[in-house]
Amino acid sequence: EAQVTQNPRYLITVTGKKLTVTCSQNMNHEYMSWYRQDPGLGLRQIYYSMNVEVTDKGDVPEGYKVSRKEKRNFPLILESPSPNQTSLYFCASGQRAGNTIYFGEGSWLTVV
Amino acid sequence: DAKTTQPPSMDCAEGRAANLPCNHSTISGNEYVYWYRQIHSQGPQYIIHGLKNNETNEMASLIITEDRKSSTLILPHATLRDTAVYYCIVRDYMTTDSWGKFQFGAGTQVVVTP
C-alpha cells in the first residue's frame, strides 16, 4: 500500500530540546516536502526536496532543517524548538514528473 | 500574492451538485489547475487537475473557462463525507522551482447538510 508515514504523530516537548520528525515514503518518489498548518494561516510550505541531496526553502523555513540522504526519507529537524513552532505538520511526496502529491497523516507538535 | 481566489465557505444539500468556483486571473500558460481537499485535520487529498480541457474522474469534474482565468470544481452528488476544505492551486509544470513550491491558499470550507 502506497504510504507516507510520519513519526511521531503526537508530541509534547519543551523549548530548546532538539527533536526530529521523521517522514518515510514507499513509492520511490523523488519529490518530498514539509508543511505546517496553523489556524487561520492554512498550509504553509517549510522545505521541499526534488531528489536525494537536493533541498530548497519553502515559505517558512526559519527554525527548521531538513536532510535528504536517502530517497525514501525526509526528516524535519527542529534544532531548538520554540512555542511558535507548535503546529500540525504534514509531509508529502510525489513523482518529480508527476502531477499528484500524497500527504502523510500529520504530526501534532506542541512546544511548551 | 495569492494566485487563486476562492469563497471562504459554502453550503450544499446532500445529494445535490456542489459547484466550487476558483479565480486564477494571472494564470500562465505553463500552469495547471489542481484541486485538493482536506477533511478535518487529515492530510490533503488529491481530487483532480487540468490544464485547458475539462476533466472528469470518479470523484469530480473540473471545468476550466476558455481564457483559463477561472475554474469550477463540481461534486456531482454531494454526500456528508464531502464536508471538507477544498483548495484550488495553480502550479507551473515547466520550472523546477515553481513545480516544487506547491502552495495552498485559504480554500473553501464546504459543509454538506442532510
Short mmCIF file of C-alpha atoms in Angstrom, two decimals:
data_model
loop_
_atom_site.label_atom_id
_atom_site.label_comp_id
_atom_site.label_asym_id
_atom_site.label_seq_id
_atom_site.Cartn_x
_atom_site.Cartn_y
_atom_site.Cartn_z
CA GLU A 1 0.00 0.00 0.00
CA ALA A 2 1.30 3.43 -1.00
CA GLN A 3 2.09 5.36 2.13
CA VAL A 4 3.68 8.47 3.54
CA THR A 5 4.47 7.72 7.15
CA GLN A 6 5.24 10.35 9.77
CA ASN A 7 6.51 9.84 13.29
CA PRO A 8 5.70 10.80 15.92
CA ARG A 9 2.03 11.54 15.34
CA TYR A 10 1.76 13.42 18.62
CA LEU A 11 4.49 15.05 20.67
CA ILE A 12 4.70 17.50 23.54
CA THR A 13 8.20 18.83 24.10
CA VAL A 14 9.96 21.65 25.89
CA THR A 15 11.54 24.76 24.48
CA GLY A 16 15.08 24.20 23.25
CA LYS A 17 15.06 20.40 23.22
CA LYS A 18 16.10 19.24 19.77
CA LEU A 19 13.64 16.98 18.03
CA THR A 20 13.24 15.23 14.70
CA VAL A 21 10.02 14.36 12.93
CA THR A 22 10.61 11.53 10.53
CA CYS A 23 8.93 11.06 7.15
CA SER A 24 9.19 7.97 5.02
CA GLN A 25 7.52 7.06 1.72
CA ASN A 26 7.40 3.69 -0.02
CA MET A 27 6.55 4.89 -3.53
CA ASN A 28 10.09 5.66 -4.76
CA HIS A 29 9.12 9.32 -5.16
CA GLU A 30 11.77 11.87 -6.00
CA TYR A 31 9.87 14.82 -4.54
CA MET A 32 9.20 15.30 -0.84
CA SER A 33 8.04 18.30 1.15
CA TRP A 34 7.12 19.51 4.62
CA TYR A 35 4.21 21.77 5.53
CA ARG A 36 2.88 23.27 8.71
CA GLN A 37 -0.74 24.14 9.29
CA ASP A 38 -1.93 26.73 11.75
CA PRO A 39 -5.45 28.08 12.38
CA GLY A 40 -6.22 30.96 10.06
CA LEU A 41 -2.96 30.57 8.13
CA GLY A 42 -3.62 27.42 6.15
CA LEU A 43 -0.91 25.09 4.90
CA ARG A 44 2.49 26.71 4.54
CA GLN A 45 5.46 25.02 2.93
CA ILE A 46 8.61 24.71 5.05
CA TYR A 47 11.11 22.87 2.83
CA TYR A 48 11.00 20.66 -0.20
CA SER A 49 13.35 18.28 -1.95
CA MET A 50 13.40 17.43 -5.62
CA ASN A 51 15.77 14.48 -5.15
CA VAL A 52 18.45 12.98 -2.93
CA GLU A 53 20.84 15.64 -1.59
CA VAL A 54 18.71 18.44 -3.13
CA THR A 55 16.68 20.60 -0.76
CA ASP A 56 15.12 24.05 -1.10
CA LYS A 57 13.38 26.50 1.18
CA GLY A 58 9.67 26.94 1.09
CA ASP A 59 7.76 29.87 2.51
CA VAL A 60 8.54 29.42 6.22
CA PRO A 61 11.94 27.68 6.62
CA GLU A 62 13.18 29.63 9.66
CA GLY A 63 13.85 27.43 12.67
CA TYR A 64 13.83 24.19 10.67
CA LYS A 65 16.37 21.96 8.99
CA VAL A 66 15.92 19.05 6.63
CA SER A 67 18.11 16.45 5.02
CA ARG A 68 17.63 14.05 2.12
CA LYS A 69 20.30 11.39 2.34
CA GLU A 70 18.04 8.64 1.03
CA LYS A 71 15.21 8.77 -1.44
CA ARG A 72 12.59 7.38 0.91
CA ASN A 73 13.30 9.57 3.96
CA PHE A 74 12.98 13.29 4.56
CA PRO A 75 13.30 14.15 8.26
CA LEU A 76 12.33 17.55 9.65
CA ILE A 77 14.68 18.78 12.36
CA LEU A 78 13.91 21.40 14.96
CA GLU A 79 17.28 22.22 16.49
CA SER A 80 15.88 24.47 19.23
CA PRO A 81 12.09 24.34 19.22
CA SER A 82 10.14 27.36 20.38
CA PRO A 83 6.44 27.70 21.28
CA ASN A 84 5.69 29.40 17.94
CA GLN A 85 6.55 26.10 16.26
CA THR A 86 3.57 24.48 17.90
CA SER A 87 1.63 23.31 14.89
CA LEU A 88 0.28 20.44 12.81
CA TYR A 89 2.96 19.22 10.41
CA PHE A 90 2.46 17.33 7.16
CA CYS A 91 4.95 15.51 5.00
CA ALA A 92 4.19 14.93 1.33
CA SER A 93 5.77 13.09 -1.58
CA GLY A 94 5.29 12.78 -5.33
CA GLN A 95 6.92 11.78 -8.56
CA ARG A 96 9.12 14.51 -9.96
CA ALA A 97 7.42 14.30 -13.32
CA GLY A 98 4.03 13.53 -11.89
CA ASN A 99 1.06 15.66 -11.03
CA THR A 100 -0.13 14.29 -7.74
CA ILE A 101 1.43 14.58 -4.33
CA TYR A 102 0.47 12.38 -1.42
CA PHE A 103 0.28 13.52 2.18
CA GLY A 104 1.01 11.81 5.44
CA GLU A 105 -1.46 11.76 8.31
CA GLY A 106 0.14 14.66 10.11
CA SER A 107 2.16 15.19 13.28
CA TRP A 108 0.79 17.28 16.11
CA LEU A 109 3.67 19.09 17.81
CA THR A 110 3.32 21.15 20.96
CA VAL A 111 6.29 23.10 22.34
CA VAL A 112 5.88 24.37 25.89
CA ASP B 1 0.45 37.27 -3.51
CA ALA B 2 -2.23 34.62 -3.72
CA LYS B 3 -2.52 33.06 -7.14
CA THR B 4 -6.07 31.87 -6.57
CA THR B 5 -9.21 33.31 -5.01
CA GLN B 6 -11.93 31.13 -3.53
CA PRO B 7 -15.01 31.92 -1.46
CA PRO B 8 -14.30 31.20 2.20
CA SER B 9 -17.31 28.96 2.69
CA MET B 10 -20.34 27.43 1.05
CA ASP B 11 -23.14 25.06 1.99
CA CYS B 12 -24.56 22.28 -0.11
CA ALA B 13 -27.50 19.95 0.35
CA GLU B 14 -26.81 16.24 0.40
CA GLY B 15 -27.46 14.62 -2.96
CA ARG B 16 -27.21 17.88 -4.88
CA ALA B 17 -24.31 19.01 -7.03
CA ALA B 18 -21.74 21.24 -5.37
CA ASN B 19 -20.12 23.82 -7.63
CA LEU B 20 -16.94 25.31 -6.20
CA PRO B 21 -15.55 28.36 -8.01
CA CYS B 22 -11.95 29.47 -8.23
CA ASN B 23 -10.47 32.57 -9.81
CA HIS B 24 -6.92 32.46 -11.16
CA SER B 25 -6.82 35.53 -13.37
CA THR B 26 -2.99 35.68 -13.54
CA ILE B 27 -2.52 32.05 -14.55
CA SER B 28 0.26 31.45 -17.08
CA GLY B 29 0.28 29.07 -19.99
CA ASN B 30 2.53 26.62 -18.09
CA GLU B 31 0.33 26.38 -15.02
CA TYR B 32 -2.05 23.57 -14.25
CA VAL B 33 -5.08 23.95 -12.01
CA TYR B 34 -5.22 21.43 -9.17
CA TRP B 35 -7.88 20.70 -6.60
CA TYR B 36 -7.26 19.10 -3.24
CA ARG B 37 -9.46 18.70 -0.21
CA GLN B 38 -8.76 18.31 3.48
CA ILE B 39 -11.20 16.59 5.77
CA HIS B 40 -10.89 17.97 9.28
CA SER B 41 -7.18 17.74 10.15
CA GLN B 42 -6.26 14.85 7.88
CA GLY B 43 -3.65 15.15 5.14
CA PRO B 44 -4.93 16.85 1.99
CA GLN B 45 -6.27 14.52 -0.66
CA TYR B 46 -5.85 14.95 -4.41
CA ILE B 47 -9.09 15.35 -6.35
CA ILE B 48 -8.38 16.38 -9.93
CA HIS B 49 -6.23 18.61 -12.11
CA GLY B 50 -6.34 20.12 -15.60
CA LEU B 51 -4.58 22.47 -18.00
CA LYS B 52 -7.07 23.61 -20.63
CA ASN B 53 -9.68 20.97 -21.20
CA ASN B 54 -12.44 19.95 -18.86
CA GLU B 55 -11.62 16.86 -16.84
CA THR B 56 -13.67 14.22 -15.06
CA ASN B 57 -12.78 11.37 -12.77
CA GLU B 58 -14.59 9.23 -10.25
CA MET B 59 -14.57 11.98 -7.66
CA ALA B 60 -15.37 15.16 -9.53
CA SER B 61 -15.40 17.22 -12.70
CA LEU B 62 -13.25 20.23 -13.44
CA ILE B 63 -14.50 22.94 -15.76
CA ILE B 64 -11.90 25.49 -16.92
CA THR B 65 -13.02 28.60 -18.78
CA GLU B 66 -11.68 29.18 -22.25
CA ASP B 67 -9.48 32.06 -21.10
CA ARG B 68 -8.29 29.87 -18.18
CA LYS B 69 -8.85 32.68 -15.70
CA SER B 70 -11.31 30.72 -13.62
CA SER B 71 -12.46 27.18 -13.00
CA THR B 72 -15.20 25.26 -11.22
CA LEU B 73 -14.94 22.02 -9.34
CA ILE B 74 -18.15 20.03 -9.48
CA LEU B 75 -19.03 17.32 -6.97
CA PRO B 76 -21.96 15.74 -8.80
CA HIS B 77 -23.81 14.23 -5.84
CA ALA B 78 -22.53 15.65 -2.58
CA THR B 79 -22.55 13.41 0.47
CA LEU B 80 -21.95 14.22 4.12
CA ARG B 81 -18.43 12.79 3.73
CA ASP B 82 -17.65 15.55 1.23
CA THR B 83 -17.66 18.11 4.03
CA ALA B 84 -14.10 19.47 3.90
CA VAL B 85 -11.90 22.40 2.98
CA TYR B 86 -11.32 22.47 -0.78
CA TYR B 87 -8.15 24.03 -2.17
CA CYS B 88 -7.64 25.34 -5.69
CA ILE B 89 -3.95 25.53 -6.61
CA VAL B 90 -2.11 26.64 -9.72
CA ARG B 91 1.22 25.06 -10.37
CA ASP B 92 3.86 25.56 -13.03
CA TYR B 93 4.90 22.26 -14.57
CA MET B 94 7.84 23.65 -16.56
CA THR B 95 10.00 25.39 -13.97
CA THR B 96 11.63 23.25 -11.28
CA ASP B 97 11.38 25.93 -8.62
CA SER B 98 7.70 26.57 -9.26
CA TRP B 99 6.97 22.88 -9.54
CA GLY B 100 8.48 22.22 -6.13
CA LYS B 101 6.63 25.07 -4.42
CA PHE B 102 3.18 23.59 -4.17
CA GLN B 103 1.35 26.39 -2.40
CA PHE B 104 -2.04 26.16 -0.75
CA GLY B 105 -4.29 29.15 -0.23
CA ALA B 106 -7.08 29.52 2.29
CA GLY B 107 -9.52 27.25 0.46
CA THR B 108 -13.30 26.96 0.67
CA GLN B 109 -14.95 25.32 3.65
CA VAL B 110 -17.76 23.20 2.20
CA VAL B 111 -20.45 21.95 4.54
CA VAL B 112 -22.84 19.33 3.18
CA THR B 113 -26.10 19.23 5.11
CA PRO B 114 -28.72 16.48 5.23
#
